[in-house]
């Protein structure tokens, strides 16, 4: 005799695959959001670094101040990437 229905796992199989698909979609969407945010952060850091270089070139800040601010930008970029 042949069995009709949902197959070998029954309703639990349907629940399992529904949860699996929902989690897969969620992981993919989070990945895209992180990728998008990391691009924005890099663009903002690049612009901030340009401004910093301009200020140094104009003589508004010393070499020590430039190096300190540049390292601050690197730290902020790293923190934003992991926190955001």
Tab-separated table of C-alpha atoms in Angstrom, residues 3-63:
chain	number	residue	atom	x	y	z
A	3	UNK	CA	1.109	6.234	1.874
A	4	UNK	CA	-0.135	9.675	1.006
A	5	UNK	CA	0.780	12.819	2.858
A	6	UNK	CA	3.889	14.782	3.693
A	7	UNK	CA	6.299	11.907	3.521
A	8	UNK	CA	8.677	10.536	6.037
A	9	UNK	CA	8.944	13.561	8.352
A	10	UNK	CA	5.342	14.634	8.396
A	11	UNK	CA	4.478	18.046	9.806
A	12	UNK	CA	7.906	18.310	11.474
A	13	UNK	CA	9.552	18.210	8.061
A	14	UNK	CA	7.470	21.150	6.898
A	15	UNK	CA	8.282	23.094	10.075
A	16	UNK	CA	11.994	22.266	9.728
A	17	UNK	CA	12.190	23.455	6.113
A	18	UNK	CA	10.149	26.586	6.843
A	19	UNK	CA	12.525	27.540	9.667
A	20	UNK	CA	15.537	26.696	7.490
A	21	UNK	CA	14.320	28.919	4.635
A	22	UNK	CA	13.470	31.804	6.991
A	23	UNK	CA	16.929	31.609	8.598
A	24	UNK	CA	18.656	31.465	5.203
A	25	UNK	CA	16.799	34.574	4.007
A	26	UNK	CA	17.614	36.362	7.271
A	27	UNK	CA	21.347	35.506	7.079
A	28	UNK	CA	21.538	36.707	3.479
A	29	UNK	CA	19.743	39.979	4.274
A	30	UNK	CA	22.012	40.668	7.269
A	31	UNK	CA	25.038	39.990	5.074
A	32	UNK	CA	23.887	42.518	2.490
A	33	UNK	CA	23.223	45.128	5.186
A	34	UNK	CA	26.698	44.665	6.683
A	35	UNK	CA	28.307	44.905	3.250
A	36	UNK	CA	26.402	48.107	2.481
A	37	UNK	CA	27.272	49.701	5.831
A	38	UNK	CA	30.943	48.815	5.486
A	39	UNK	CA	31.067	50.615	2.124
A	40	UNK	CA	29.508	53.737	3.646
A	41	UNK	CA	31.983	53.668	6.535
A	42	UNK	CA	34.953	53.392	4.163
A	43	UNK	CA	33.673	56.318	2.079
A	44	UNK	CA	33.223	58.489	5.187
A	45	UNK	CA	36.689	57.577	6.451
A	46	UNK	CA	38.256	58.365	3.072
A	47	UNK	CA	36.625	61.811	3.052
A	48	UNK	CA	37.712	62.471	6.639
A	49	UNK	CA	41.264	61.432	5.763
A	50	UNK	CA	41.249	63.802	2.773
A	51	UNK	CA	40.179	66.687	5.015
A	52	UNK	CA	42.873	65.738	7.513
A	53	UNK	CA	45.538	65.718	4.787
A	54	UNK	CA	44.345	69.116	3.554
A	55	UNK	CA	44.607	70.577	7.055
A	56	UNK	CA	48.115	69.167	7.412
A	57	UNK	CA	49.124	70.519	4.000
A	58	UNK	CA	47.820	73.988	4.921
A	59	UNK	CA	49.825	73.906	8.148
A	60	UNK	CA	46.750	74.011	10.399
A	61	UNK	CA	47.941	70.960	12.347
A	62	UNK	CA	51.350	69.535	13.241
A	63	UNK	CA	52.715	66.168	12.137
